[in-house]
Short mmCIF file of C-alpha atoms and ligand atoms in Angstrom, two decimals:
data_model
loop_
_atom_site.label_atom_id
_atom_site.label_comp_id
_atom_site.label_asym_id
_atom_site.label_seq_id
_atom_site.Cartn_x
_atom_site.Cartn_y
_atom_site.Cartn_z
CA MET A 368 -20.46 2.62 19.65
CA ALA A 369 -17.98 5.20 21.88
CA MET A 370 -15.08 6.54 19.39
CA GLU A 371 -11.74 5.22 19.46
CA LEU A 372 -8.20 6.94 18.82
CA TRP A 373 -5.17 4.54 17.22
CA LEU A 374 -2.00 7.02 17.69
CA GLY A 375 1.54 7.43 16.97
CA GLY A 376 1.70 5.20 13.99
CA ARG A 377 2.98 4.40 10.29
CA LEU A 378 0.34 4.63 8.65
CA ALA A 379 1.01 2.33 4.69
CA THR A 380 -3.08 3.45 3.82
CA MET A 381 -2.43 2.57 -0.41
CA ASP A 382 -4.69 5.28 -1.18
CA PRO A 383 -3.74 6.28 -4.34
CA THR A 384 -5.40 9.68 -3.01
CA VAL A 385 -2.82 10.31 -0.57
CA ALA A 386 0.97 11.52 -1.95
CA GLY A 387 4.02 8.83 -2.27
CA PRO A 388 4.70 5.55 -1.33
CA TYR A 389 2.26 3.22 0.10
CA GLY A 390 -0.14 6.56 0.37
CA ALA A 391 2.79 6.75 3.86
CA ILE A 392 1.39 9.56 6.81
CA GLU A 393 4.12 9.17 9.43
CA ASP A 394 2.88 9.99 13.34
CA GLY A 395 -0.40 9.05 12.09
CA ALA A 396 -3.45 8.22 13.77
CA ILE A 397 -6.91 6.28 13.16
CA ALA A 398 -10.43 7.33 14.95
CA VAL A 399 -12.30 4.77 14.36
CA GLU A 400 -16.51 4.17 14.67
CA ASP A 401 -19.37 1.85 14.06
CA GLY A 402 -16.56 -0.33 13.35
CA ARG A 403 -15.66 2.28 10.44
CA ILE A 404 -12.33 5.13 10.25
CA ALA A 405 -13.97 8.02 10.95
CA TRP A 406 -11.44 10.19 10.36
CA ILE A 407 -7.90 9.93 9.60
CA GLY A 408 -4.23 11.95 9.63
CA ARG A 409 -1.16 13.61 10.68
CA THR A 410 -1.43 12.79 14.84
CA ALA A 411 -0.65 16.56 14.81
CA ASP A 412 -4.60 17.60 12.57
CA LEU A 413 -6.66 15.64 14.70
CA PRO A 414 -9.25 17.19 15.63
CA GLY A 415 -9.63 18.63 19.60
CA ASP A 416 -13.75 17.86 19.31
CA LEU A 417 -12.98 14.62 18.06
CA ALA A 418 -9.81 13.55 21.13
CA ARG A 419 -12.60 14.62 23.59
CA ARG A 420 -15.03 12.12 22.46
CA THR A 421 -12.36 9.15 22.16
CA ALA A 422 -12.90 6.54 25.00
CA ALA A 423 -10.48 4.21 24.32
CA ARG A 424 -6.93 5.08 23.31
CA HIS A 425 -4.27 3.24 21.74
CA ASP A 426 -0.25 3.70 21.48
CA LEU A 427 0.87 2.36 18.01
CA ALA A 428 4.61 3.67 19.17
CA GLY A 429 5.65 4.33 15.69
CA ARG A 430 4.52 0.65 14.04
CA TRP A 431 3.49 0.45 10.65
CA VAL A 432 -0.26 0.28 9.98
CA THR A 433 -1.82 -1.00 7.03
CA PRO A 434 -4.88 -2.33 5.20
CA GLY A 435 -5.86 -5.62 6.44
CA LEU A 436 -4.87 -7.86 3.86
CA ILE A 437 -6.94 -9.70 1.16
CA ASP A 438 -6.80 -13.39 -0.16
CA CYS A 439 -8.99 -12.39 -3.42
CA HIS A 440 -8.24 -16.41 -4.78
CA THR A 441 -8.22 -18.91 -2.64
CA HIS A 442 -9.98 -22.66 -3.08
CA ILE A 443 -9.05 -23.27 0.45
CA VAL A 444 -12.64 -25.38 1.15
CA HIS A 445 -11.53 -28.90 -0.44
CA GLY A 446 -11.37 -32.74 1.52
CA GLY A 447 -7.65 -34.18 1.67
CA ASP A 448 -4.41 -33.76 0.31
CA ARG A 449 -2.46 -34.35 -3.25
CA ALA A 450 0.28 -34.79 -1.15
CA ALA A 451 0.44 -38.05 -2.59
CA GLU A 452 0.42 -36.48 -6.79
CA PHE A 453 3.28 -34.65 -5.88
CA GLU A 454 5.42 -37.36 -5.28
CA LEU A 455 4.28 -38.95 -8.52
CA ARG A 456 5.00 -35.43 -10.14
CA LEU A 457 8.28 -35.28 -8.60
CA SER A 458 9.14 -38.62 -10.45
CA GLY A 459 7.71 -37.43 -13.64
CA ALA A 460 4.71 -36.91 -14.64
CA THR A 461 2.97 -33.12 -15.69
CA TYR A 462 0.27 -31.79 -14.03
CA GLU A 463 -1.50 -32.15 -17.75
CA GLU A 464 -0.63 -35.82 -17.11
CA ILE A 465 -2.08 -36.57 -14.22
CA ALA A 466 -5.13 -34.53 -14.80
CA ARG A 467 -5.35 -36.50 -17.65
CA ALA A 468 -5.44 -39.98 -16.26
CA GLY A 469 -7.97 -39.07 -13.46
CA GLY A 470 -6.03 -37.65 -10.58
CA GLY A 471 -5.67 -33.75 -10.48
CA ILE A 472 -8.15 -32.01 -9.09
CA ARG A 473 -10.99 -35.78 -9.33
CA SER A 474 -9.16 -37.19 -6.81
CA THR A 475 -10.00 -33.74 -4.65
CA VAL A 476 -13.46 -34.09 -6.00
CA THR A 477 -13.44 -37.61 -4.60
CA ALA A 478 -12.32 -36.59 -0.96
CA THR A 479 -14.80 -33.55 -1.60
CA ARG A 480 -17.75 -35.25 -1.69
CA ALA A 481 -17.11 -37.45 1.41
CA ALA A 482 -16.55 -35.35 3.33
CA ASP A 483 -19.24 -33.70 5.43
CA GLU A 484 -19.79 -29.96 6.20
CA ASP A 485 -18.02 -29.97 10.19
CA THR A 486 -14.71 -31.98 8.58
CA LEU A 487 -14.59 -29.96 5.73
CA PHE A 488 -15.21 -26.41 8.01
CA ALA A 489 -12.64 -28.06 10.05
CA GLN A 490 -10.00 -28.82 7.93
CA ALA A 491 -10.36 -25.42 5.65
CA ARG A 492 -9.97 -23.59 9.60
CA ALA A 493 -7.01 -25.12 9.58
CA ARG A 494 -5.30 -23.94 6.20
CA LEU A 495 -6.68 -20.40 7.56
CA ARG A 496 -5.28 -19.39 10.54
CA PRO A 497 -2.24 -19.27 9.01
CA LEU A 498 -3.27 -17.07 6.27
CA LEU A 499 -5.21 -14.43 9.66
CA ALA A 500 -1.68 -15.19 11.49
CA GLU A 501 -0.54 -12.23 9.00
CA GLY A 502 -2.87 -10.09 8.95
CA VAL A 503 -5.73 -11.22 6.57
CA THR A 504 -8.67 -9.70 7.64
CA ALA A 505 -10.47 -10.60 3.98
CA VAL A 506 -10.40 -14.02 1.56
CA GLU A 507 -12.27 -14.98 -1.63
CA ILE A 508 -13.34 -19.20 -1.13
CA LYS A 509 -14.05 -21.02 -4.39
CA SER A 510 -16.14 -23.99 -5.09
CA GLY A 511 -15.14 -26.12 -7.81
CA TYR A 512 -14.52 -30.13 -5.96
CA GLY A 513 -17.80 -31.02 -5.87
CA LEU A 514 -18.74 -30.50 -9.24
CA ASP A 515 -22.42 -31.76 -8.25
CA ARG A 516 -25.19 -29.55 -7.08
CA GLU A 517 -25.17 -31.10 -2.91
CA THR A 518 -21.49 -30.81 -2.90
CA GLU A 519 -20.89 -27.52 -4.15
CA LEU A 520 -23.49 -25.89 -2.00
CA ARG A 521 -21.76 -27.76 0.78
CA MET A 522 -18.69 -26.17 -0.18
CA LEU A 523 -20.24 -22.54 -0.22
CA ARG A 524 -22.16 -23.53 2.86
CA VAL A 525 -18.79 -23.69 5.01
CA ALA A 526 -17.76 -21.09 3.33
CA ARG A 527 -19.95 -19.39 4.41
CA ARG A 528 -19.62 -20.67 7.76
CA LEU A 529 -15.90 -19.30 8.11
CA GLY A 530 -17.05 -15.67 7.31
CA ARG A 531 -19.46 -16.17 10.29
CA GLU A 532 -17.06 -18.09 13.19
CA LEU A 533 -13.61 -16.49 12.18
CA PRO A 534 -12.43 -12.73 11.72
CA VAL A 535 -12.88 -12.49 8.41
CA THR A 536 -15.17 -11.19 5.57
CA VAL A 537 -16.29 -13.99 3.16
CA ARG A 538 -16.84 -13.82 -0.56
CA THR A 539 -17.74 -16.35 -2.56
CA SER A 540 -16.90 -17.64 -5.77
CA PHE A 541 -19.21 -20.45 -7.54
CA LEU A 542 -16.75 -22.27 -9.57
CA GLY A 543 -18.78 -25.15 -10.42
CA ALA A 544 -17.05 -24.52 -14.21
CA HIS A 545 -13.73 -26.01 -12.38
CA ALA A 546 -13.25 -29.57 -13.58
CA LEU A 547 -15.56 -31.92 -15.90
CA PRO A 548 -17.28 -34.46 -13.12
CA PRO A 549 -16.98 -38.47 -14.04
CA GLU A 550 -20.66 -38.31 -14.97
CA PHE A 551 -20.89 -35.62 -17.39
CA ASP A 552 -17.56 -37.61 -19.45
CA GLY A 553 -17.45 -36.49 -23.69
CA ARG A 554 -20.27 -34.01 -22.32
CA ALA A 555 -18.90 -30.87 -21.27
CA ASP A 556 -22.07 -28.88 -23.06
CA ALA A 557 -24.44 -30.61 -20.85
CA TYR A 558 -22.51 -29.96 -17.86
CA ILE A 559 -22.68 -26.09 -18.51
CA ASP A 560 -26.30 -26.22 -19.00
CA PHE A 561 -26.58 -28.20 -15.55
CA LEU A 562 -24.61 -26.24 -13.70
CA SER A 563 -26.66 -22.89 -15.08
CA ALA A 564 -30.69 -24.04 -15.80
CA GLU A 565 -30.32 -26.47 -12.00
CA VAL A 566 -26.44 -25.24 -9.12
CA LEU A 567 -25.74 -21.81 -10.10
CA PRO A 568 -29.56 -21.23 -9.91
CA ALA A 569 -29.68 -23.25 -6.48
CA ALA A 570 -26.72 -21.79 -4.55
CA ALA A 571 -27.84 -18.03 -5.70
CA ALA A 572 -31.46 -18.73 -4.39
CA ASP A 573 -29.69 -19.31 -1.34
CA GLY A 574 -27.50 -16.21 -1.08
CA LEU A 575 -24.57 -18.60 -1.72
CA VAL A 576 -22.47 -17.25 -4.33
CA ASP A 577 -20.92 -13.42 -4.71
CA ALA A 578 -19.40 -13.96 -7.98
CA VAL A 579 -18.84 -16.26 -10.48
CA ASP A 580 -16.09 -18.41 -11.63
CA ALA A 581 -14.52 -20.80 -14.24
CA PHE A 582 -11.43 -22.88 -15.29
CA CYS A 583 -10.56 -22.11 -19.33
CA GLU A 584 -8.21 -24.40 -20.25
CA ARG A 585 -7.27 -27.48 -22.94
CA ILE A 586 -7.97 -30.20 -19.35
CA GLY A 587 -10.85 -26.79 -18.73
CA PHE A 588 -13.71 -25.89 -20.03
CA THR A 589 -13.65 -23.70 -23.73
CA LEU A 590 -14.22 -20.20 -24.74
CA ALA A 591 -17.89 -20.75 -25.66
CA GLN A 592 -18.45 -22.90 -22.70
CA THR A 593 -17.02 -20.08 -20.91
CA ARG A 594 -18.82 -17.47 -22.68
CA ARG A 595 -22.75 -19.24 -21.73
CA LEU A 596 -21.94 -19.51 -18.04
CA PHE A 597 -21.31 -16.11 -17.76
CA GLU A 598 -24.33 -15.33 -19.96
CA ALA A 599 -26.19 -17.15 -17.67
CA ALA A 600 -24.35 -15.60 -14.72
CA THR A 601 -24.84 -12.37 -16.08
CA ALA A 602 -28.58 -12.66 -16.24
CA ARG A 603 -28.91 -13.35 -12.96
CA GLY A 604 -26.90 -9.86 -12.15
CA LEU A 605 -24.32 -11.90 -11.09
CA ARG A 606 -20.35 -10.24 -11.47
CA VAL A 607 -18.07 -12.84 -13.21
CA ARG A 608 -14.23 -13.48 -13.16
CA LEU A 609 -12.18 -16.04 -14.94
CA HIS A 610 -9.19 -18.88 -14.62
CA ALA A 611 -7.28 -17.92 -18.23
CA GLU A 612 -4.19 -18.08 -19.58
CA GLN A 613 -2.64 -19.97 -17.04
CA LEU A 614 -1.38 -23.01 -19.56
CA SER A 615 -1.92 -21.52 -22.93
CA ASP A 616 -3.67 -18.41 -24.56
CA MET A 617 -7.27 -19.59 -24.94
CA LYS A 618 -8.34 -15.67 -24.89
CA GLY A 619 -10.21 -16.21 -21.30
CA ALA A 620 -8.97 -12.81 -20.73
CA VAL A 621 -10.61 -11.25 -24.42
CA LEU A 622 -14.22 -13.08 -23.15
CA ALA A 623 -13.48 -11.40 -19.10
CA GLY A 624 -12.85 -8.27 -20.69
CA GLN A 625 -16.19 -7.90 -22.86
CA PHE A 626 -18.25 -9.38 -19.75
CA LYS A 627 -16.61 -6.50 -17.35
CA ALA A 628 -14.65 -9.33 -15.42
CA LEU A 629 -14.58 -8.15 -11.72
CA SER A 630 -10.51 -10.10 -12.89
CA ALA A 631 -9.13 -12.74 -14.81
CA ASP A 632 -6.36 -14.86 -12.97
CA HIS A 633 -2.96 -16.51 -13.49
CA LEU A 634 -1.78 -15.08 -17.29
CA GLU A 635 0.85 -16.29 -18.22
CA TRP A 636 -0.28 -17.08 -21.51
CA LEU A 637 -1.71 -13.58 -22.18
CA GLU A 638 -1.10 -11.76 -25.54
CA ALA A 639 -1.85 -7.99 -26.31
CA ASP A 640 -5.48 -8.69 -26.69
CA GLY A 641 -6.08 -9.96 -23.63
CA VAL A 642 -4.44 -6.96 -21.98
CA ALA A 643 -5.97 -4.79 -23.68
CA ALA A 644 -9.75 -6.15 -23.27
CA LEU A 645 -8.94 -6.18 -19.57
CA ALA A 646 -8.44 -2.55 -19.34
CA ALA A 647 -11.02 -1.53 -21.69
CA GLY A 648 -13.26 -4.11 -18.97
CA GLY A 649 -12.18 -2.56 -16.30
CA SER A 650 -10.73 -6.28 -15.08
CA VAL A 651 -8.01 -6.34 -12.70
CA ALA A 652 -5.07 -9.11 -13.60
CA VAL A 653 -4.11 -11.73 -10.45
CA LEU A 654 -1.33 -12.65 -10.73
CA LEU A 655 -0.47 -16.75 -8.79
CA PRO A 656 3.05 -16.77 -7.98
CA GLY A 657 1.61 -20.23 -6.15
CA ALA A 658 1.20 -21.91 -8.82
CA PHE A 659 3.52 -21.04 -11.05
CA TYR A 660 6.12 -21.74 -8.21
CA PHE A 661 4.52 -25.00 -8.21
CA LEU A 662 4.16 -25.98 -11.24
CA ARG A 663 8.18 -24.89 -12.22
CA GLU A 664 6.45 -22.63 -14.93
CA THR A 665 8.46 -20.39 -16.65
CA ARG A 666 6.79 -18.39 -19.20
CA LEU A 667 6.36 -15.19 -17.08
CA PRO A 668 3.01 -13.18 -17.21
CA PRO A 669 3.56 -9.97 -19.12
CA VAL A 670 3.34 -7.50 -15.79
CA ALA A 671 5.33 -4.50 -17.81
CA ALA A 672 1.99 -4.57 -20.43
CA LEU A 673 -0.42 -4.96 -17.82
CA ARG A 674 1.23 -1.82 -15.74
CA GLN A 675 1.39 -0.10 -19.44
CA ALA A 676 -2.24 -0.71 -19.85
CA GLY A 677 -3.22 0.57 -16.72
CA VAL A 678 -4.55 -3.21 -15.23
CA PRO A 679 -4.33 -2.89 -11.83
CA ILE A 680 -2.47 -6.34 -10.47
CA ALA A 681 -3.54 -8.06 -7.38
CA ILE A 682 -1.35 -11.23 -5.55
CA ALA A 683 -3.35 -13.98 -3.85
CA THR A 684 -1.67 -17.33 -2.99
CA ASP A 685 -4.11 -19.85 -5.46
CA CYS A 686 -4.36 -22.18 -2.13
CA ASN A 687 -5.41 -25.27 -3.58
CA PRO A 688 -4.07 -28.94 -3.19
CA GLY A 689 -3.07 -29.50 -6.52
CA SER A 690 -0.88 -26.78 -7.65
CA SER A 691 -0.75 -24.53 -4.94
CA PRO A 692 -0.64 -25.33 -1.31
CA VAL A 693 -0.09 -22.45 -0.61
CA THR A 694 -1.34 -20.68 3.33
CA SER A 695 1.14 -17.47 3.48
CA LEU A 696 0.61 -14.67 1.77
CA LEU A 697 3.18 -12.48 2.89
CA LEU A 698 5.17 -15.64 1.12
CA MET A 699 3.40 -14.41 -2.49
CA LEU A 700 4.47 -11.32 -1.48
CA SER A 701 7.70 -11.77 -1.35
CA MET A 702 7.15 -14.04 -4.83
CA ALA A 703 5.41 -11.47 -6.87
CA CYS A 704 8.40 -9.61 -6.76
CA THR A 705 11.12 -11.70 -7.11
CA TYR A 706 9.49 -13.93 -10.12
CA PHE A 707 7.14 -10.92 -11.81
CA ARG A 708 9.49 -8.41 -10.77
CA LEU A 709 6.40 -6.87 -9.01
CA THR A 710 7.69 -3.83 -6.74
CA PRO A 711 6.88 -4.30 -3.15
CA ALA A 712 4.80 -1.26 -3.40
CA GLU A 713 3.05 -2.57 -6.37
CA ALA A 714 2.80 -6.53 -4.34
CA LEU A 715 1.46 -4.62 -1.30
CA ALA A 716 -1.34 -2.80 -3.49
CA GLY A 717 -1.79 -6.17 -4.62
CA VAL A 718 -2.92 -7.73 -1.69
CA THR A 719 -4.80 -4.48 -0.54
CA ARG A 720 -6.66 -2.49 -2.63
CA HIS A 721 -6.39 -4.53 -6.03
CA ALA A 722 -7.63 -7.44 -4.08
CA ALA A 723 -10.63 -5.46 -2.38
CA ALA A 724 -11.88 -4.48 -6.27
CA VAL A 725 -11.57 -8.24 -7.12
CA LEU A 726 -14.15 -8.66 -4.31
CA ASP A 727 -16.47 -5.79 -5.46
CA LEU A 728 -15.13 -4.81 -1.79
CA ALA A 729 -13.71 -1.70 -3.30
CA ALA A 730 -16.10 0.68 -2.08
CA SER A 731 -15.96 -0.20 1.85
CA HIS A 732 -11.97 -2.27 2.10
CA GLY A 733 -8.29 -2.11 0.80
CA THR A 734 -6.86 1.43 2.19
CA LEU A 735 -7.12 3.14 5.06
CA SER A 736 -9.51 6.08 4.35
CA LEU A 737 -11.84 7.73 5.33
CA GLY A 738 -15.46 5.97 5.53
CA LYS A 739 -14.02 2.08 5.03
CA ALA A 740 -13.69 -0.70 7.36
CA ALA A 741 -11.89 0.15 10.12
CA ASP A 742 -9.77 -3.84 9.13
CA PHE A 743 -5.85 -3.11 9.39
CA ALA A 744 -2.62 -5.11 10.64
CA ILE A 745 0.14 -3.80 12.75
CA TRP A 746 3.93 -4.77 11.55
CA GLU A 747 6.76 -4.15 13.85
CA ILE A 748 9.12 -3.52 10.41
CA GLU A 749 10.85 -0.28 9.89
CA ARG A 750 9.10 0.22 6.32
CA PRO A 751 6.44 -1.35 4.00
CA GLY A 752 8.82 -3.03 2.01
CA GLU A 753 10.09 -5.66 4.80
CA LEU A 754 6.73 -7.09 4.08
CA ALA A 755 8.26 -8.10 0.58
CA TYR A 756 11.65 -8.44 1.79
CA ARG A 757 11.53 -11.83 4.09
CA VAL A 758 10.51 -14.93 3.76
CA GLY A 759 9.73 -17.38 6.39
CA PHE A 760 9.22 -14.26 8.88
CA ASN A 761 6.02 -12.78 10.08
CA PRO A 762 6.42 -9.32 12.09
CA LEU A 763 2.80 -9.23 13.23
CA TYR A 764 2.35 -7.23 15.87
CA ALA A 765 -1.20 -7.14 15.53
CA THR A 766 -4.59 -7.72 13.29
CA VAL A 767 -7.49 -4.96 13.88
CA ARG A 768 -11.42 -6.09 12.12
CA ALA A 769 -14.17 -3.19 12.18
CA GLY A 770 -12.06 -1.56 14.69
CA ARG A 771 -11.72 -4.42 17.53
CA PRO A 772 -7.92 -6.64 18.41
CA THR A 773 -8.96 -9.76 16.89
CA SER A 774 -7.87 -13.35 18.05
CA ALA A 775 -7.66 -16.04 15.56
ZN1 ZN B 1453 -7.69 -20.91 -8.60
#
């Protein structure tokens, strides 16, 4: 592919080796070749031979450019919705009470099992589009509403298909250990055995699994069960991540750190031992302000302790029907700042550089840097902080993926 130049932009590279907030380069230029960044810097420093080899030029007209945004935690493939449960909860029932009464996740499992592949695809595509319209170029998608072999694999196939048919990089997580299916009532250990021996191997054999996730919680799986699943995953060479410390301190983050997990997610109840374990394990802390908001939680994740320990922080929608029916990553930037007191620069790093690390894509995505994928979002804003500041306003001008403007 011939070289193309993007000139006259203000680049929020998010590259920590570029000095200053947002790794900003004023009057910046990006040269793209074969879908990758072949040169990046000040327009004035553009090498002459490179300018002569250029087949096409695009004027950024002073607009800000960020890396393509990355939503690193979603359950976007699922059947149906839980709007009725939302109404129930507002008449007094708690999330845990609804879950224990067989509602909650199980009602989505029923709807997902009943939905064929095309139906799941169409519903997920409709939820993905508003994210793409906000400059998202990579997304993580979990299974976890099938809880049987057939439906778990179907969800993951739908996730892969979304990545093929839409302009977005999709990374999958196998979340069979999301909830206990009715067939295994009272037999959680047997279910973990079933996942480890049958479902995970089948999904991995079909190339459907990029990472393995679990829900370690009173209403999910115990620490010992999570450990056994992690052992099965790592035996297959798969990286792990974990829903941890959302509703109580189960020491999930300690386990995640021990397994050098890609991430531990939620973390409102994270204690000092968990922070230390994440730091030691090189894991990212994924904060999910949409679930915090929707469940009307009040306990804040320990952001100051995470900062102090040098644990990278990512932000995601947690798009799911029960606790975070959210399809706006820009809104999550705002909530990460207002609720969790992240700075706008930290929040933006949380949906670019650190989110790429969660998806094990740090070498190729997440910053505007030489050699990385030419995935970027172009914004009609005066400063990058506006992305976290406005609520309900989408200043996206265009999205470029692998060097090509996209239309979703
Ligand atoms: Zn989740």
